[in-house]
Tab-separated table of C-alpha atoms in Angstrom:
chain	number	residue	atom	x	y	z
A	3	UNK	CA	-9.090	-39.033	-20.357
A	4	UNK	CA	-6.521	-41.590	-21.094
A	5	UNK	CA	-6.057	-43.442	-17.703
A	6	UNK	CA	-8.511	-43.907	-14.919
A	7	UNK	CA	-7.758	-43.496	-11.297
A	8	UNK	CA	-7.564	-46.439	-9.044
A	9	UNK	CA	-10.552	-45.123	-6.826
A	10	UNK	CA	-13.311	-46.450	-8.234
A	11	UNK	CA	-15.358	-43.116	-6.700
A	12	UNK	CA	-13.460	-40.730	-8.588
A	13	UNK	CA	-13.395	-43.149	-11.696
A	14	UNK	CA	-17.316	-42.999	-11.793
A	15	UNK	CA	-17.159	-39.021	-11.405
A	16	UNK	CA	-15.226	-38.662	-14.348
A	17	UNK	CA	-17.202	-40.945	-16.533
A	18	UNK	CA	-20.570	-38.790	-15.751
A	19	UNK	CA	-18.427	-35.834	-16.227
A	20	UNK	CA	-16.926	-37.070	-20.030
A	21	UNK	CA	-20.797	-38.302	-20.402
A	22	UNK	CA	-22.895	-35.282	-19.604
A	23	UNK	CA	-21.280	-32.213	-21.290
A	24	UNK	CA	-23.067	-29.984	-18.356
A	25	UNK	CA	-21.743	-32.064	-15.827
A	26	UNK	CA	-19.551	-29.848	-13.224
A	27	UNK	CA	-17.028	-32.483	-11.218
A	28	UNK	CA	-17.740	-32.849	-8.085
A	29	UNK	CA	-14.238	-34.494	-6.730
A	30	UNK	CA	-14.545	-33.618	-3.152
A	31	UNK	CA	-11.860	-35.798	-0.873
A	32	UNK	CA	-11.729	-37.913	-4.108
A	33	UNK	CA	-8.182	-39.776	-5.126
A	34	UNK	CA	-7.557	-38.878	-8.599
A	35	UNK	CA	-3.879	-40.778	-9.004
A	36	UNK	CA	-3.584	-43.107	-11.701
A	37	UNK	CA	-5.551	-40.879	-14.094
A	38	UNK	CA	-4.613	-38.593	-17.087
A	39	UNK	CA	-6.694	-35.396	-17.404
A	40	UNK	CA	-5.043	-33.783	-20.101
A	41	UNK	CA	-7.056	-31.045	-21.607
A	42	UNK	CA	-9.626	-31.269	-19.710
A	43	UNK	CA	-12.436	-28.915	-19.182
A	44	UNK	CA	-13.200	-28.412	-15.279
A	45	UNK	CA	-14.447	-25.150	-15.021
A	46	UNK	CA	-16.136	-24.866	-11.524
A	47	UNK	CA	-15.577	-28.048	-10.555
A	48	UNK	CA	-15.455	-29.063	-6.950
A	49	UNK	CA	-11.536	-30.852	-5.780
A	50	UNK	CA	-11.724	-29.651	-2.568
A	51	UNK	CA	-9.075	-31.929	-0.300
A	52	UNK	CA	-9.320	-34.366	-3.658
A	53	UNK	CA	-5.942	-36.115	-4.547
A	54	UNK	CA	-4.460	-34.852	-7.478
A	55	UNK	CA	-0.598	-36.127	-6.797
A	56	UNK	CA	1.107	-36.626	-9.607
A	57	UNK	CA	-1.747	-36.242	-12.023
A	58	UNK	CA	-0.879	-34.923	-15.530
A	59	UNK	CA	-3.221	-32.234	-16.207
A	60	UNK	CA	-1.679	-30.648	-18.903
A	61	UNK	CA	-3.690	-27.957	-20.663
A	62	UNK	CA	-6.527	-28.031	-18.258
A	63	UNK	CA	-8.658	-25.807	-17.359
A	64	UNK	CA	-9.818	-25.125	-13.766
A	65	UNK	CA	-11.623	-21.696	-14.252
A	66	UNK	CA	-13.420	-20.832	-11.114
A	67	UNK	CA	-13.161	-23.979	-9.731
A	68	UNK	CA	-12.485	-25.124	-6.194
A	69	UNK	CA	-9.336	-26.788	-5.221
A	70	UNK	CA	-8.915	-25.864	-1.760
A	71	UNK	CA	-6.715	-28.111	0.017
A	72	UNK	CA	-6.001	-30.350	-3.083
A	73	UNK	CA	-3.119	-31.838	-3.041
A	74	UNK	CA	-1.121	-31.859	-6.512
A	75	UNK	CA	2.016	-32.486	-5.253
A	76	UNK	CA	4.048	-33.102	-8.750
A	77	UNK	CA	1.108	-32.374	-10.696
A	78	UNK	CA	1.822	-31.706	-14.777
A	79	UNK	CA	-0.035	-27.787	-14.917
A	80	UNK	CA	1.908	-26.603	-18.374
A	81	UNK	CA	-0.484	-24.535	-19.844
A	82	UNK	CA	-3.091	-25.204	-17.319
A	83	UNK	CA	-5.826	-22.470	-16.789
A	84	UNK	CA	-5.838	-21.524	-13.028
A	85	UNK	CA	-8.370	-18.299	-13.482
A	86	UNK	CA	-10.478	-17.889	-10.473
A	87	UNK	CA	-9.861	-21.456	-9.080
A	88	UNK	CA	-9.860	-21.543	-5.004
A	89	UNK	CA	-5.672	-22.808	-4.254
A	90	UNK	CA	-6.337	-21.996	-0.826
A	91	UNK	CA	-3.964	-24.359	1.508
A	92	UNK	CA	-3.876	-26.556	-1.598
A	93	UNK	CA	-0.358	-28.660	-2.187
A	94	UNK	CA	1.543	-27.883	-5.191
A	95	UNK	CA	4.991	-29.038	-4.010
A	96	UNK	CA	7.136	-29.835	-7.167
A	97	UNK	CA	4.750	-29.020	-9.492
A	98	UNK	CA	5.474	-28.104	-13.217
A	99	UNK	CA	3.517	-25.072	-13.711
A	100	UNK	CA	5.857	-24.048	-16.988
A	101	UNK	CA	2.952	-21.483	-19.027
A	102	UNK	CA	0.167	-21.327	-16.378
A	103	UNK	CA	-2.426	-18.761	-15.896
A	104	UNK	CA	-3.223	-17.550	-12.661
A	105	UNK	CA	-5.164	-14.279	-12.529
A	106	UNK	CA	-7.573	-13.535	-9.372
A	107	UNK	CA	-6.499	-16.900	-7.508
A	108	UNK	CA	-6.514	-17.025	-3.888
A	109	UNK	CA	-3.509	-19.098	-3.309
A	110	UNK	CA	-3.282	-17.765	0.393
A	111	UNK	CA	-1.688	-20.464	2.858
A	112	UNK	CA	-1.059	-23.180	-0.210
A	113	UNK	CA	2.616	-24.737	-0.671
A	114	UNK	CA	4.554	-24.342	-3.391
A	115	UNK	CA	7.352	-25.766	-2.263
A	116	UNK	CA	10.007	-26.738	-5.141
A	117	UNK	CA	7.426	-25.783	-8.082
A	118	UNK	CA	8.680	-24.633	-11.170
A	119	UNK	CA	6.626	-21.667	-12.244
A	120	UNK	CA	7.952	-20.304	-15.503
A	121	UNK	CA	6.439	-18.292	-18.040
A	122	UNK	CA	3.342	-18.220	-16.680
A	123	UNK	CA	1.418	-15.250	-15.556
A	124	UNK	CA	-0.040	-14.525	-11.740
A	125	UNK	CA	-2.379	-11.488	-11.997
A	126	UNK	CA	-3.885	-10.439	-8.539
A	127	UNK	CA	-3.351	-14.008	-7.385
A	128	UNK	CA	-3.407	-13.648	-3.148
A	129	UNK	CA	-0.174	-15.721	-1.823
A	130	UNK	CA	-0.495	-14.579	1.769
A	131	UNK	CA	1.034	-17.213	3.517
A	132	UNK	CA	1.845	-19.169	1.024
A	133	UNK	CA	5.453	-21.097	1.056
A	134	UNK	CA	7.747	-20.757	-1.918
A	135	UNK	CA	10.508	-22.383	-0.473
A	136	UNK	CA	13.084	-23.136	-3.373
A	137	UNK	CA	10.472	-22.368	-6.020
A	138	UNK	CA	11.712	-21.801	-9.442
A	139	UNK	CA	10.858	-18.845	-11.340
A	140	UNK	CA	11.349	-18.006	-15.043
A	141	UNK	CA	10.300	-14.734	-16.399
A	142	UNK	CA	6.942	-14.534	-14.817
A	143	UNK	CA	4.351	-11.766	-14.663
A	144	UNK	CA	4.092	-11.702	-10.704
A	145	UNK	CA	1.220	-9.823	-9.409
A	146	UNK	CA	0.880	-10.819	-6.240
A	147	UNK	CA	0.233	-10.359	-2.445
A	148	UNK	CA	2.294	-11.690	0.201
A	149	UNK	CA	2.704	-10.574	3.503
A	150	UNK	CA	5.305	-11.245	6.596
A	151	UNK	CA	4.326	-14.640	6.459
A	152	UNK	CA	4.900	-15.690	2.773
A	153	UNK	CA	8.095	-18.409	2.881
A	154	UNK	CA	10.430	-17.270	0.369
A	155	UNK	CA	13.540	-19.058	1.600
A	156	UNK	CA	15.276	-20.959	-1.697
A	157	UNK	CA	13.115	-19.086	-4.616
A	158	UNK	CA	15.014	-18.287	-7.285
A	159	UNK	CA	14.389	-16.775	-10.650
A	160	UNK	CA	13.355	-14.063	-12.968
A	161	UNK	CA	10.102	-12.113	-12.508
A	162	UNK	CA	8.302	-8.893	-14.112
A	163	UNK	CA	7.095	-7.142	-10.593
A	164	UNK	CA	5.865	-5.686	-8.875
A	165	UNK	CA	4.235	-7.405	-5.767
A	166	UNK	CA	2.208	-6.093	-2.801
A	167	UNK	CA	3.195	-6.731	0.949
A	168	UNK	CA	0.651	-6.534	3.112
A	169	UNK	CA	1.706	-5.549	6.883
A	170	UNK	CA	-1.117	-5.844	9.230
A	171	UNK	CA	-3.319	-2.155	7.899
A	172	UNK	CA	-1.193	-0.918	5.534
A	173	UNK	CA	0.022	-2.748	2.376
A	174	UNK	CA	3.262	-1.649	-0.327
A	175	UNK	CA	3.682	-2.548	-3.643
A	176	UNK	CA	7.496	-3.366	-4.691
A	177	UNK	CA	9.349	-3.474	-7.803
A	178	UNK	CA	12.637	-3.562	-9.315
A	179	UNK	CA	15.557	-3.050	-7.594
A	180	UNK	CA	14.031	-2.738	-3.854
A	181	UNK	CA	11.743	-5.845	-4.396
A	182	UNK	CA	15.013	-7.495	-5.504
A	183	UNK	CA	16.247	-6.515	-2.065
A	184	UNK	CA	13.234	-7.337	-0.382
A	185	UNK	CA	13.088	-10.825	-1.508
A	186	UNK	CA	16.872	-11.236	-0.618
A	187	UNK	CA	15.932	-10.199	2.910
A	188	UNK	CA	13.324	-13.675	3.112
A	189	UNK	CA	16.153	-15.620	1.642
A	190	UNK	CA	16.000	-15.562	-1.654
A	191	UNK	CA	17.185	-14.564	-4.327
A	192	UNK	CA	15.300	-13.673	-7.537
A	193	UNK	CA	16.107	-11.084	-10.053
A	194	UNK	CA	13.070	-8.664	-11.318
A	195	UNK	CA	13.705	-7.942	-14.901
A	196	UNK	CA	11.568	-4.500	-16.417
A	197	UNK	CA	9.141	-4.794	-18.563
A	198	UNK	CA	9.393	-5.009	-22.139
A	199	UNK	CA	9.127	-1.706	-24.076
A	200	UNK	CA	6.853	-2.017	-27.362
A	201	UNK	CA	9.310	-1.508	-30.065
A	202	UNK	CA	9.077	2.220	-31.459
């Protein structure tokens, strides 16, 4: 941790956190700006509603833990680890998510609005609701669920499909060419590139 936060709260969480190896973060409507948590380890911590704007949090890992509502608007994720954490309504507006791993996230009703997500790989991550406007994608593995009320207005991008719609009962899964199409029809426009073949 190379810089502390300017709430003294969340500065005293994160020096019993780098004290007691055991220690799960408990940043709960906390205001972590200021602070550089690089590498850190914050497997099931607690961030839900905490302030994370801004934040460099390169390399981190958040496995299982609970950021609903968080806001990390701008937030440094390269090569963060995502796995499991709660995203649910959280704020990830012009984030830098370049390398990320998402797999079994619920993301469902958070903003992504302007994030670049490239490289990076969303396995069964649950982006129901979730807005995407002018999101930039680059040659992600996109595994996701969205349904009629996913914002994809503005994203643009490469991704390896396919994605599920849901539609009230029934849910289809898209790929290729007709999730191309699909997408178009939300207002955007990304292009779905097929997977690499293993060379022979």
């Amino acid at each position: 941790m190379k810089h502390n936060p300017a709430d003294p709260e969340a500065t005293r969480q994160l020096q019993e956190w780098v004290a007691d190896e055991g220690y799960s973060l408990y940043g709960i409507e906390h205001d972590f700006r200021g602070a550089d948590l690089s590498g850190g380890d914050f497997t099931k911590a607690w961030f839900t509603q905490a302030v994370l704007a801004g934040v460099r949090l390169t390399g981190a890992i958040f496995y299982r833990a609970d950021l609903q509502s968080a806001d990390l608007t701008g937030a440094d994720l390269v090569r963060a680890n995502l796995d499991g954490a709660v995203l649910r309504s959280a704020r990830l507006d012009g984030a830098d998510m370049v390398k990320a791993s998402l797999q079994g996230v619920d993301a469902s009703g958070a903003s992504f609005r302007g994030t670049r997500i490239m490289g990076a790989s969303l396995f069964g991550v649950d982006m129901t609701g979730a807005d995407l406007t002018d999101a930039v994608l680059f040659q992600n593995t996109f595994k996701v669920t969205v349904d009629d009320n996913t914002v994809l207005r503005g994203l643009t991008g490469t991704v390896f499909g396919p994605i599920t719609v849901n539609n009230g009962d029934s849910s289809r899964e898209l790929a290729g060419a007709e999730l191309e199409t699909w997408i178009g029809a939300q207002g955007g426009q990304v292009q779905v590139i097929p997977p690499r073949r293993a060379p022979q």
